[in-house]
Coordinates of C-alpha atoms in Angstrom, one line a residue:
Chain A
M1 CA 111.3 122.4 178.5
N2 CA 113.2 123.3 181.7
V3 CA 116.0 120.8 181.7
A4 CA 117.1 121.9 185.2
A5 CA 113.7 120.9 186.8
K6 CA 114.3 118.8 189.9
T7 CA 110.8 117.8 191.0
Y8 CA 109.7 115.8 188.1
Q9 CA 110.1 112.1 187.2
K10 CA 111.5 111.1 183.8
G11 CA 108.8 111.4 181.2
E12 CA 106.6 113.9 183.1
I13 CA 105.8 117.2 181.5
P14 CA 108.1 119.5 183.5
G15 CA 105.7 122.4 184.0
V16 CA 102.5 122.8 181.9
I17 CA 102.4 126.6 182.4
A18 CA 104.9 129.1 181.1
I19 CA 104.7 132.9 180.7
K20 CA 105.0 134.8 177.4
A21 CA 107.6 137.5 178.2
S22 CA 106.3 139.9 175.5
A23 CA 102.8 139.9 177.0
C24 CA 103.8 140.1 180.7
K25 CA 103.4 143.6 182.2
G26 CA 105.0 142.6 185.5
C27 CA 101.8 143.6 187.3
D28 CA 101.9 140.8 189.8
A29 CA 98.2 139.9 189.5
C30 CA 99.2 136.3 188.7
K31 CA 101.1 136.0 192.0
R32 CA 98.0 136.5 194.0
H33 CA 96.4 133.5 192.3
C34 CA 99.4 131.2 192.5
P35 CA 99.0 128.7 195.4
T36 CA 102.8 128.1 195.8
G37 CA 104.6 131.4 195.0
A38 CA 105.9 129.7 191.8
I39 CA 105.8 132.9 189.8
T40 CA 109.2 134.7 189.9
G41 CA 110.2 138.1 188.7
S42 CA 110.0 141.4 190.6
F43 CA 107.1 143.8 190.3
G44 CA 107.6 145.6 187.0
A45 CA 110.0 143.0 185.6
T46 CA 108.9 140.2 183.2
H47 CA 107.7 137.2 185.2
S48 CA 108.4 133.5 184.7
V49 CA 107.3 130.2 186.3
D50 CA 109.6 128.3 188.6
V51 CA 108.6 124.8 187.3
D52 CA 109.7 123.1 190.5
S53 CA 107.3 125.0 192.6
C54 CA 104.5 125.1 190.0
L55 CA 101.6 122.8 190.4
S56 CA 100.4 123.4 186.8
C57 CA 97.0 124.4 188.1
G58 CA 96.6 127.2 185.6
Q59 CA 95.0 129.7 187.9
C60 CA 97.6 132.3 186.7
L61 CA 96.6 131.5 183.2
I62 CA 92.9 132.1 183.6
N63 CA 93.3 135.2 185.8
C64 CA 96.1 137.1 184.1
P65 CA 94.5 140.2 182.6
F66 CA 97.0 140.3 179.8
G67 CA 97.0 136.7 178.7
A68 CA 100.7 136.2 179.4
P69 CA 100.6 132.6 180.8
Y70 CA 100.1 129.8 178.3
E71 CA 100.1 126.0 178.2
T72 CA 103.3 124.3 177.0
S73 CA 101.4 121.2 176.0
D74 CA 98.9 121.5 173.2
T75 CA 97.9 118.2 171.5
V76 CA 94.7 119.3 169.7
D77 CA 96.2 118.6 166.3
E78 CA 97.6 115.3 167.4
V79 CA 94.1 114.2 168.6
I80 CA 92.6 115.3 165.3
A81 CA 95.1 113.2 163.5
R82 CA 94.2 110.2 165.7
L83 CA 90.5 110.8 165.1
K84 CA 91.2 110.6 161.3
D85 CA 93.1 107.3 161.7
R86 CA 90.6 104.6 161.1
N87 CA 92.7 102.0 162.9
T88 CA 92.5 103.9 166.1
T89 CA 89.6 104.1 168.5
V90 CA 89.8 107.5 170.2
V91 CA 88.1 107.5 173.6
G92 CA 87.1 110.8 175.1
I93 CA 86.9 110.8 178.9
I94 CA 84.8 113.8 179.8
A95 CA 85.1 115.2 183.3
P96 CA 82.0 116.5 185.2
A97 CA 83.0 120.1 185.1
V98 CA 83.4 120.2 181.3
R99 CA 79.8 119.8 180.4
V100 CA 78.7 122.9 182.3
A101 CA 81.4 125.1 180.9
I102 CA 82.0 124.3 177.2
G103 CA 78.6 125.7 176.1
E104 CA 80.0 129.2 176.8
D105 CA 82.4 128.9 174.0
F106 CA 79.5 128.2 171.6
G107 CA 77.3 131.1 172.7
L108 CA 75.2 129.3 175.2
P109 CA 74.6 130.9 178.6
A110 CA 77.3 130.4 181.2
G111 CA 76.6 127.3 183.2
S112 CA 74.5 125.5 180.6
L113 CA 74.5 121.8 181.1
V114 CA 75.2 120.3 177.7
T115 CA 75.9 116.7 178.3
G116 CA 73.8 115.4 175.4
K117 CA 75.1 118.0 172.9
L118 CA 78.7 117.3 174.1
Y119 CA 78.2 113.6 173.5
G120 CA 76.7 114.4 170.1
S121 CA 79.6 116.7 169.1
M122 CA 82.2 114.2 170.3
K123 CA 80.6 111.4 168.3
K124 CA 80.5 113.6 165.3
A125 CA 84.2 114.3 165.8
G126 CA 84.8 110.5 166.0
F127 CA 85.2 109.9 169.7
E128 CA 84.0 107.0 171.7
I129 CA 82.7 108.1 175.0
L130 CA 83.8 107.1 178.5
D131 CA 82.1 109.5 180.9
N132 CA 84.5 110.4 183.7
N133 CA 81.5 110.5 186.0
F134 CA 81.5 106.7 185.7
A135 CA 85.1 106.7 186.8
A136 CA 84.3 109.2 189.6
D137 CA 81.9 106.6 190.9
L138 CA 84.7 104.1 190.9
T139 CA 86.9 106.6 192.7
I140 CA 84.4 107.3 195.4
M141 CA 83.8 103.6 196.0
E142 CA 87.5 103.1 196.4
E143 CA 88.1 106.3 198.4
G144 CA 85.0 105.8 200.6
T145 CA 85.9 102.2 201.3
E146 CA 89.5 103.1 202.0
F147 CA 88.3 105.7 204.5
I148 CA 86.2 103.1 206.3
V149 CA 89.2 100.7 206.5
R150 CA 91.4 103.5 207.9
A151 CA 88.7 104.6 210.4
R152 CA 88.0 101.0 211.6
H153 CA 91.8 100.5 211.9
A154 CA 92.1 103.7 214.0
V155 CA 89.0 103.2 216.2
F156 CA 88.7 99.4 216.5
G157 CA 92.2 98.3 215.6
E158 CA 90.9 96.4 212.6
K159 CA 93.7 94.8 210.4
S160 CA 93.8 94.9 206.7
E161 CA 92.1 91.9 205.0
H162 CA 95.1 91.5 202.7
G163 CA 97.8 92.3 205.3
A164 CA 98.7 95.5 203.6
E165 CA 99.6 98.6 205.5
I166 CA 96.7 100.9 206.4
G167 CA 97.2 104.6 206.0
P168 CA 96.7 107.1 208.9
L169 CA 93.9 109.6 209.5
P170 CA 93.0 112.1 208.5
Q171 CA 92.7 110.8 205.0
F172 CA 93.1 113.4 202.2
T173 CA 91.4 113.1 198.9
S174 CA 93.7 112.5 196.0
C175 CA 91.7 113.4 192.9
C176 CA 93.2 116.9 192.4
P177 CA 96.7 116.5 190.8
A178 CA 97.8 120.0 191.9
W179 CA 97.0 119.1 195.5
V180 CA 98.8 115.8 195.2
R181 CA 101.9 117.6 193.7
L182 CA 101.8 120.1 196.5
V183 CA 101.9 117.3 199.1
E184 CA 104.7 115.5 197.2
T185 CA 106.9 118.6 196.8
K186 CA 106.1 120.6 200.0
Y187 CA 104.7 118.2 202.5
P188 CA 106.1 114.7 201.7
T189 CA 105.4 113.5 205.3
L190 CA 101.7 113.7 204.5
I191 CA 101.9 111.3 201.5
P192 CA 100.6 108.4 203.6
N193 CA 97.6 110.5 204.4
L194 CA 96.6 110.8 200.8
S195 CA 94.0 108.4 199.6
S196 CA 95.7 105.6 197.6
A197 CA 92.9 105.8 195.1
K198 CA 93.8 107.1 191.6
S199 CA 91.9 110.1 190.3
P200 CA 88.9 109.4 188.1
Q201 CA 90.9 110.3 185.0
Q202 CA 93.5 107.7 185.7
M203 CA 90.9 105.1 186.6
A204 CA 89.1 105.8 183.4
G205 CA 92.2 105.4 181.3
T206 CA 92.9 102.0 182.9
V207 CA 89.3 100.9 182.4
A208 CA 89.3 102.0 178.8
K209 CA 92.4 100.0 177.9
T210 CA 91.3 96.9 179.8
Y211 CA 87.5 96.5 180.0
G212 CA 87.1 98.9 177.2
T213 CA 88.8 96.6 174.7
K214 CA 85.7 94.4 174.9
V215 CA 83.3 97.3 174.7
W216 CA 84.9 98.7 171.5
G217 CA 86.4 95.5 170.1
K218 CA 89.9 96.9 169.8
S219 CA 93.2 95.9 171.4
A220 CA 94.5 98.3 174.0
E221 CA 97.3 99.3 171.6
K222 CA 94.7 100.6 169.2
I223 CA 92.8 102.6 171.9
Y224 CA 93.9 106.2 172.3
T225 CA 92.6 107.7 175.5
V226 CA 92.0 111.5 175.8
G227 CA 91.2 113.0 179.1
I228 CA 89.0 116.0 178.6
M229 CA 89.4 118.0 181.7
P230 CA 88.7 121.4 183.2
C231 CA 92.3 121.3 184.5
T232 CA 95.8 122.0 183.2
A233 CA 97.4 119.9 186.0
K234 CA 95.7 116.8 184.5
K235 CA 98.1 117.0 181.6
L236 CA 101.0 116.6 184.1
E237 CA 99.1 113.8 186.0
A238 CA 98.6 111.8 182.8
S239 CA 102.3 112.1 182.0
R240 CA 103.4 110.4 185.3
P241 CA 105.3 107.3 184.3
E242 CA 103.7 105.1 187.0
F243 CA 100.3 105.5 185.3
N244 CA 100.5 102.5 182.9
N245 CA 98.5 100.1 184.9
A246 CA 96.5 98.9 181.9
Y247 CA 99.7 97.9 180.1
E248 CA 100.9 96.1 183.3
Y249 CA 97.6 94.3 183.6
N250 CA 97.4 93.3 180.0
K251 CA 101.0 92.2 180.0
K252 CA 100.4 90.1 183.1
N253 CA 97.4 88.5 181.5
G254 CA 99.0 87.9 178.2
R255 CA 97.0 90.5 176.4
A256 CA 99.8 93.0 175.6
L257 CA 100.7 93.0 171.9
T258 CA 103.9 95.0 172.5
D259 CA 106.7 95.3 175.0
K260 CA 106.5 99.0 174.8
P261 CA 104.6 100.3 177.8
Y262 CA 101.7 102.6 176.9
P263 CA 100.1 105.2 179.3
D264 CA 96.7 104.8 180.7
I265 CA 95.8 108.3 179.4
D266 CA 97.5 109.1 176.1
T267 CA 96.8 112.8 176.2
V268 CA 94.7 115.4 177.9
L269 CA 92.7 118.2 176.4
T270 CA 91.3 121.0 178.5
T271 CA 87.8 122.3 178.0
R272 CA 89.3 125.1 176.0
D273 CA 91.3 122.6 173.9
L274 CA 88.2 120.6 173.1
S275 CA 86.3 123.7 172.2
R276 CA 89.2 124.6 169.8
L277 CA 89.1 121.0 168.4
F278 CA 85.4 121.3 167.7
K279 CA 85.9 124.6 165.9
K280 CA 88.7 123.2 163.8
L281 CA 86.4 120.4 162.8
K282 CA 83.6 122.9 162.1
I283 CA 81.4 121.3 164.8
N284 CA 79.0 123.8 166.4
L285 CA 78.2 122.2 169.8
A286 CA 75.3 124.6 170.3
A287 CA 73.5 123.3 167.2
E288 CA 74.2 119.6 167.8
K289 CA 71.4 117.2 168.7
D290 CA 71.5 115.4 172.1
A291 CA 73.1 112.0 171.9
D292 CA 73.6 109.3 174.5
G293 CA 76.9 107.9 175.7
G294 CA 76.5 104.6 173.9
S295 CA 77.8 102.2 176.5
L296 CA 77.8 101.3 180.2
L297 CA 80.9 103.4 180.4
A298 CA 78.8 106.5 180.1
D299 CA 76.4 105.6 182.9
Y300 CA 76.9 107.2 186.3
T301 CA 75.3 108.3 189.5
G302 CA 74.7 111.7 191.1
A303 CA 77.7 111.2 193.3
G304 CA 80.0 111.2 190.3
T305 CA 78.4 114.3 188.9
I306 CA 79.1 116.5 191.9
F307 CA 82.8 115.8 191.8
G308 CA 83.5 119.0 189.9
N309 CA 82.5 121.3 192.8
T310 CA 84.2 122.0 196.0
G311 CA 82.6 119.6 198.6
G312 CA 81.5 117.2 195.8
V313 CA 84.0 114.5 196.5
M314 CA 83.4 114.6 200.3
E315 CA 79.6 114.5 199.8
A316 CA 79.9 111.6 197.5
A317 CA 82.3 109.8 199.9
L318 CA 80.0 110.4 202.8
R319 CA 77.1 108.9 200.9
T320 CA 79.2 105.8 200.2
A321 CA 80.6 105.5 203.7
Y322 CA 77.1 105.9 205.2
A323 CA 75.7 103.2 202.9
V324 CA 78.6 100.8 203.6
L325 CA 78.6 101.3 207.4
T326 CA 74.9 101.5 208.1
G327 CA 73.6 99.4 205.3
E328 CA 71.2 102.3 204.5
E329 CA 71.2 105.2 202.1
L330 CA 71.9 108.6 203.5
K331 CA 68.6 110.6 203.9
P332 CA 68.3 113.2 202.8
L333 CA 70.9 112.4 200.1
E334 CA 72.3 115.9 199.9
F335 CA 74.9 116.7 202.6
K336 CA 74.6 120.5 202.6
P337 CA 77.2 121.5 205.2
V338 CA 80.0 120.7 202.7
R339 CA 78.5 122.7 199.9
G340 CA 79.1 126.4 199.2
L341 CA 82.2 128.6 198.6
K342 CA 83.4 129.1 202.2
G343 CA 87.2 128.5 202.2
V344 CA 87.2 125.8 204.8
K345 CA 84.0 124.0 205.5
S346 CA 83.7 121.4 208.3
A347 CA 81.0 119.1 209.5
S348 CA 80.5 116.2 211.9
V349 CA 78.5 113.1 210.9
K350 CA 77.3 110.5 213.3
L351 CA 77.3 107.0 211.8
K352 CA 76.4 103.7 213.3
D353 CA 78.9 101.1 212.2
T354 CA 76.7 98.0 212.0
K355 CA 79.7 95.7 211.9
Y356 CA 80.8 96.8 215.4
N357 CA 77.4 98.0 216.5
K358 CA 78.9 101.3 217.7
E359 CA 78.1 104.9 216.8
V360 CA 81.1 106.9 215.5
T361 CA 81.4 110.6 214.8
V362 CA 83.3 111.5 211.7
N363 CA 84.7 115.0 211.4
V364 CA 85.2 116.1 207.9
A365 CA 86.6 119.2 206.2
V366 CA 86.5 120.6 202.7
I367 CA 89.1 123.0 201.5
H368 CA 89.3 124.7 198.1
N369 CA 91.4 127.7 196.9
I370 CA 94.5 126.3 198.6
A371 CA 96.4 129.5 197.9
E372 CA 94.4 131.0 200.7
N373 CA 93.1 128.2 202.8
I374 CA 95.3 125.1 203.1
K375 CA 98.2 126.3 205.4
P376 CA 96.3 126.3 208.8
V377 CA 94.7 122.9 208.0
I378 CA 98.1 121.3 207.1
D379 CA 99.8 122.8 210.2
E380 CA 97.1 121.2 212.4
V381 CA 97.6 117.8 210.7
L382 CA 101.4 118.1 210.9
S383 CA 101.3 119.0 214.6
G384 CA 98.9 116.1 215.4
R385 CA 96.1 118.5 216.5
S386 CA 93.7 118.1 213.5
P387 CA 90.2 117.4 214.6
Y388 CA 89.4 115.9 211.2
H389 CA 89.2 112.4 209.9
F390 CA 88.6 113.0 206.3
I391 CA 89.6 116.1 204.3
E392 CA 88.8 117.0 200.7
V393 CA 91.2 119.3 199.0
M394 CA 90.8 121.0 195.7
N395 CA 93.4 123.4 194.5
C396 CA 91.2 125.8 192.5
P397 CA 88.7 128.3 194.0
G398 CA 85.3 126.7 193.8
G399 CA 86.8 123.3 192.7
C400 CA 87.3 121.9 189.2
I401 CA 84.5 123.9 187.9
N402 CA 86.9 126.9 188.1
G403 CA 89.9 124.9 186.9
G404 CA 92.8 126.3 184.9
G405 CA 91.5 124.6 181.8
Q406 CA 88.1 126.0 181.7
P407 CA 86.9 128.7 179.2
I408 CA 88.2 132.0 180.3
Y409 CA 85.3 134.1 181.5
G410 CA 86.4 137.7 180.8
N411 CA 83.6 139.4 182.7
G412 CA 84.3 137.9 186.1
S413 CA 87.1 137.4 188.6
S414 CA 87.6 134.0 190.1
W415 CA 89.1 135.5 193.2
L416 CA 87.1 134.1 196.0
G417 CA 89.4 134.9 198.9
A418 CA 89.7 138.0 201.0
I419 CA 89.0 141.2 199.1
R420 CA 92.0 143.3 199.7
P421 CA 94.2 145.5 197.4
L422 CA 97.6 144.4 196.2
F423 CA 99.8 147.4 196.4
A424 CA 102.6 145.4 194.7
W425 CA 106.1 146.6 195.5
K426 CA 109.0 144.0 195.4
Chain B
M1 CA 108.3 202.1 174.0
I2 CA 108.3 198.9 175.9
S3 CA 105.9 198.7 178.8
Q4 CA 107.2 197.4 182.2
K5 CA 103.8 196.3 183.1
T6 CA 103.3 192.6 184.0
I7 CA 100.2 190.4 184.4
L8 CA 99.9 187.6 186.9
K9 CA 99.3 184.7 184.7
H10 CA 100.0 181.8 187.0
P11 CA 98.9 182.3 190.7
L12 CA 100.8 180.5 193.4
S13 CA 98.3 177.6 193.8
V14 CA 98.7 176.9 190.0
R15 CA 102.5 177.1 190.2
I16 CA 102.6 174.7 193.2
F17 CA 100.3 172.3 191.3
H18 CA 102.5 172.6 188.3
Y19 CA 105.7 172.0 190.3
L20 CA 104.3 168.8 191.7
L21 CA 103.1 167.9 188.2
I22 CA 106.7 168.3 186.9
L23 CA 108.0 166.2 189.8
S24 CA 105.5 163.4 189.2
F25 CA 104.7 163.4 185.5
L26 CA 108.2 163.6 184.1
P27 CA 109.4 160.6 186.1
L28 CA 106.1 158.8 185.2
A29 CA 106.7 159.4 181.5
V30 CA 110.3 158.3 181.6
T31 CA 109.7 155.2 183.7
G32 CA 106.6 154.5 181.7
V33 CA 108.6 154.3 178.5
F34 CA 111.1 151.9 180.2
L35 CA 108.2 149.8 181.5
Y36 CA 106.8 149.6 178.0
F37 CA 110.0 148.5 176.3
K38 CA 111.5 146.6 179.4
P39 CA 115.2 147.1 178.4
L40 CA 116.7 146.9 181.9
S41 CA 117.7 144.2 184.3
E42 CA 115.1 142.7 186.7
S43 CA 116.2 144.8 189.7
A44 CA 116.4 147.9 187.6
M45 CA 112.9 147.2 186.2
N46 CA 111.6 146.8 189.7
L47 CA 113.2 150.1 190.7
T48 CA 111.6 151.7 187.6
M49 CA 108.2 150.4 188.6
Q50 CA 108.6 151.6 192.2
I51 CA 109.5 155.1 190.9
H52 CA 106.5 154.9 188.6
V53 CA 104.2 154.0 191.5
V54 CA 105.6 156.7 193.9
A55 CA 105.3 159.3 191.1
G56 CA 101.8 158.1 190.4
V57 CA 100.8 158.5 194.0
V58 CA 102.3 162.0 194.1
L59 CA 100.4 162.9 190.9
T60 CA 97.1 161.6 192.4
L61 CA 97.5 163.6 195.6
D62 CA 98.5 166.7 193.6
A63 CA 95.4 166.4 191.4
I64 CA 93.1 165.8 194.3
A65 CA 94.6 168.6 196.4
F66 CA 94.4 171.1 193.5
F67 CA 90.8 170.1 192.8
L68 CA 89.9 170.7 196.4
I69 CA 92.0 173.7 197.2
G70 CA 92.0 175.4 193.9
F71 CA 88.5 174.5 192.8
N72 CA 87.9 178.0 191.4
R73 CA 91.0 177.7 189.2
V74 CA 89.8 174.3 188.0
V75 CA 86.5 175.8 187.0
L76 CA 88.2 178.6 185.2
F77 CA 90.5 176.2 183.4
L78 CA 87.6 174.0 182.3
K79 CA 85.7 177.1 181.0
R80 CA 88.7 178.2 179.1
I81 CA 89.8 174.9 177.5
F82 CA 86.2 174.0 176.5
Y83 CA 85.4 177.4 174.9
F84 CA 85.7 177.1 171.1
S85 CA 85.3 179.5 168.3
I86 CA 86.1 179.8 164.6
N87 CA 89.4 181.2 165.6
D88 CA 90.5 177.8 166.9
I89 CA 90.0 176.3 163.4
K90 CA 92.0 179.2 161.9
W91 CA 94.7 178.8 164.5
F92 CA 95.1 175.1 163.8
A93 CA 95.2 175.9 160.0
I94 CA 98.5 177.7 160.6
L95 CA 99.5 175.8 163.8
G96 CA 99.6 179.1 165.6
G97 CA 102.2 180.4 163.3
Y98 CA 104.9 178.5 165.2
P99 CA 106.3 176.4 162.2
Q100 CA 106.7 179.6 160.2
K101 CA 108.3 181.5 163.1
I102 CA 110.6 178.7 164.1
L103 CA 111.5 177.1 160.8
L104 CA 111.2 180.0 158.3
R105 CA 111.8 183.0 160.7
K106 CA 108.6 184.4 159.3
K107 CA 105.8 186.1 161.2
V108 CA 102.2 185.4 160.1
V109 CA 99.0 186.8 161.3
V110 CA 97.6 184.6 164.1
P111 CA 93.9 184.7 165.1
S112 CA 93.2 186.3 168.4
M113 CA 93.5 184.0 171.3
G114 CA 92.3 184.0 175.0
K115 CA 94.5 183.0 177.9
Y116 CA 95.2 179.7 176.2
N117 CA 95.8 179.3 172.5
S118 CA 94.0 176.5 170.6
G119 CA 97.0 174.2 171.0
Q120 CA 97.2 174.7 174.7
K121 CA 93.4 174.1 174.9
L122 CA 93.8 170.8 173.1
F123 CA 96.7 169.9 175.4
G124 CA 94.6 170.9 178.4
I125 CA 91.8 168.7 177.3
C126 CA 94.2 165.8 176.7
V127 CA 95.8 166.4 180.1
L128 CA 92.4 166.6 181.8
I129 CA 90.8 163.5 180.2
G130 CA 94.0 161.5 179.7
G131 CA 95.4 162.4 183.1
T132 CA 92.2 161.4 184.9
I133 CA 92.1 158.1 183.0
L134 CA 95.8 157.4 183.7
I135 CA 95.3 158.0 187.4
F136 CA 92.2 155.9 187.6
T137 CA 93.6 153.0 185.5
G138 CA 97.0 153.2 187.2
W139 CA 95.4 152.6 190.6
I140 CA 93.4 149.7 189.4
L141 CA 96.4 148.1 187.6
W142 CA 98.6 148.6 190.7
A143 CA 96.3 147.8 193.5
L144 CA 93.4 145.8 192.2
P145 CA 94.2 143.8 189.1
H146 CA 93.4 140.5 190.8
L147 CA 90.0 141.6 192.0
M148 CA 88.6 143.1 188.8
P149 CA 87.1 141.3 185.8
R150 CA 89.9 140.1 183.5
E151 CA 88.6 141.8 180.4
A152 CA 88.1 145.0 182.3
V153 CA 91.6 145.1 183.6
S154 CA 92.9 144.3 180.1
L155 CA 90.9 147.2 178.6
L156 CA 92.1 149.5 181.4
G157 CA 95.7 148.4 180.6
T158 CA 95.2 149.3 177.0
L159 CA 93.7 152.7 177.9
H160 CA 96.6 153.3 180.3
T161 CA 99.1 152.6 177.6
F162 CA 97.3 154.6 174.9
F163 CA 96.8 157.8 177.0
A164 CA 100.3 157.5 178.5
W165 CA 101.7 157.6 174.9
V166 CA 99.4 160.5 173.9
L167 CA 100.5 162.6 176.9
T168 CA 104.1 161.6 176.7
L169 CA 104.4 162.6 173.1
F170 CA 102.4 165.8 173.8
L171 CA 104.7 166.5 176.7
L172 CA 107.7 166.7 174.3
V173 CA 105.9 169.4 172.4
H174 CA 104.8 171.1 175.6
L175 CA 108.4 171.1 177.0
F176 CA 109.8 172.5 173.7
L177 CA 107.2 175.3 173.4
G178 CA 107.2 175.9 177.1
I179 CA 110.9 176.7 177.0
Y180 CA 110.6 178.5 173.6
M181 CA 108.1 180.9 175.1
F182 CA 110.7 181.8 177.7
D183 CA 108.7 184.5 179.5
D184 CA 105.8 182.1 180.0
F185 CA 108.3 179.5 181.2
K186 CA 109.8 181.9 183.8
A187 CA 106.3 182.9 184.9
M188 CA 105.3 179.3 185.5
I189 CA 108.6 178.3 187.2
L190 CA 109.4 181.5 189.1
H191 CA 107.1 184.4 189.8
G192 CA 103.9 183.8 187.8
K193 CA 104.0 187.1 185.9
I194 CA 104.4 187.7 182.2
P195 CA 105.1 191.0 180.4
Y196 CA 101.9 192.9 179.5
D197 CA 103.0 193.5 176.0
E198 CA 103.7 189.8 175.4
A199 CA 100.3 188.9 176.9
K200 CA 98.6 191.5 174.6
E201 CA 100.3 189.9 171.6
M202 CA 99.9 186.3 172.4
A203 CA 96.5 186.4 174.2
P204 CA 94.8 189.6 173.2
L205 CA 91.3 188.4 174.0
W206 CA 92.4 187.5 177.5
V207 CA 94.0 190.8 178.1
E208 CA 91.0 192.8 176.6
K209 CA 88.2 190.8 178.3
E210 CA 89.5 189.4 181.5
I211 CA 92.5 191.4 182.8
I212 CA 91.7 194.1 185.4
S213 CA 94.3 196.7 186.1
I214 CA 95.2 196.7 189.8
S215 CA 97.7 199.6 189.8
E216 CA 99.1 201.7 187.0
N217 CA 102.6 201.7 188.5
S218 CA 103.0 198.3 190.1
Y219 CA 101.8 195.9 187.4

């Protein structure tokens, strides 16, 4: 732990990524994947991570040819111990991008969708399932509705129903913890532009320890929530001290059995971690039979499913906004201009707001691979010249699907930006 | 009676190639060892890597230039280092007689050799293959590590380290024997010529089969 870290709250993991000096060749490859220049050390010298600049996204980890970066937080054995404890209900919260990646680690073709096998394997390990797609649906309803409120406030001067302050446009998505940390540490004036909605992981944790107590018949204190994410930054997000809403809610409603606050998410496993956990428990995911989720908390829509790709949150938000504003479902349902791997995608959508009987044009942008693409967009917003009303940002190239916690695909490069040589020097 | 005749063993193009090889490979080997063990401060390691890169670029240009300008020498070199006979096995069995000569001050009968003895041929093969791999992998590791598949770069890194060690260790032997064979050392560093009598003793097959007398008096 870096005790000198200045950009973390008490209780947060101060930097999920570190570099093993003995494995580092000083080749600088990692620096080209780092969105914030957080990797220090001259070309040729052993590198290290400046935890205050680091977003914990893990892009250096999955791209270093020599396997030098590693995760400082590894709770696989702790989760296994909880799974063996009969008094604890361990809830696995599976992100959308996990189910299309974990199969690789069990010999299935890359990109195999293994939702049923994943459910089966998790149940065999002893997990209850809360599909994060369910929580992604909650997020998009919150985020989409929030956008409508902000847009109506900006266009029609509509006031908040509850008298609360309404944030400015453009509204940025807030699901990506690396992006949120970038705003907090580098562009704090943009914090009001971030959606106030929590990420699906954090919503899922709160749901598990409130509504979930009825589903699984256990008190919140006996529920151990495990985010299973394609992302190393989710480990940092879960450790944020403000994310104990379930405890606050249960305490307010007389349901808390203890005065000791508990987090909404107890720990986070990456896709790689879960794969390791299965292997330790001798569970072969590829050979498992398909199972279902077992409760309403594993039901979800197609909008939640596409969250893991760049453009997925925006497409889901537009579907929701369209339905709320027009009273009809978007047809066709797919909104293709925000799909694909272009660094910055933009589109305009004409919507008729039935409440005001007026047609409005919503300009949206989708940004991924922020190391390459975020700066011009942020500069426009800061200077007040941004043409956009709603902007989705995902840190990793391609979105969560290529997150720092995914299985490391040795035969490919995740570099999606400009193809140019490095010629490292300083 | 000792003959004053000499044989041109290393033409100017080869000597220039070799000068640049000394200027590039020696710093590459030294900095490479430092980069492997990383014993220096950050700024010193950075300087070490910068010297490594500059020397690597010089080595690359030297190799490409020699390949293009001295292509006939390259072909001859390839023909010579890849020609094998039973004599090579016999030569390796006694290590060319060098241990006996150096350690025991004893002269043993050495199988007849061509321009390059068996040890030099092995070194030549290592330099050719290892050097090519080092140049190729070095450029990838320097300029393109973020654009290549992760496992491929990792493998190239391992190959770079392996061949760097092979050539660096071989270099120590080469330097020692190069200076030990002082006439050959002078030929490579200065004028290119070695005494006829020494050539006849060290490389009799070369002298018998390949050497053409230009002038009775001058060479």
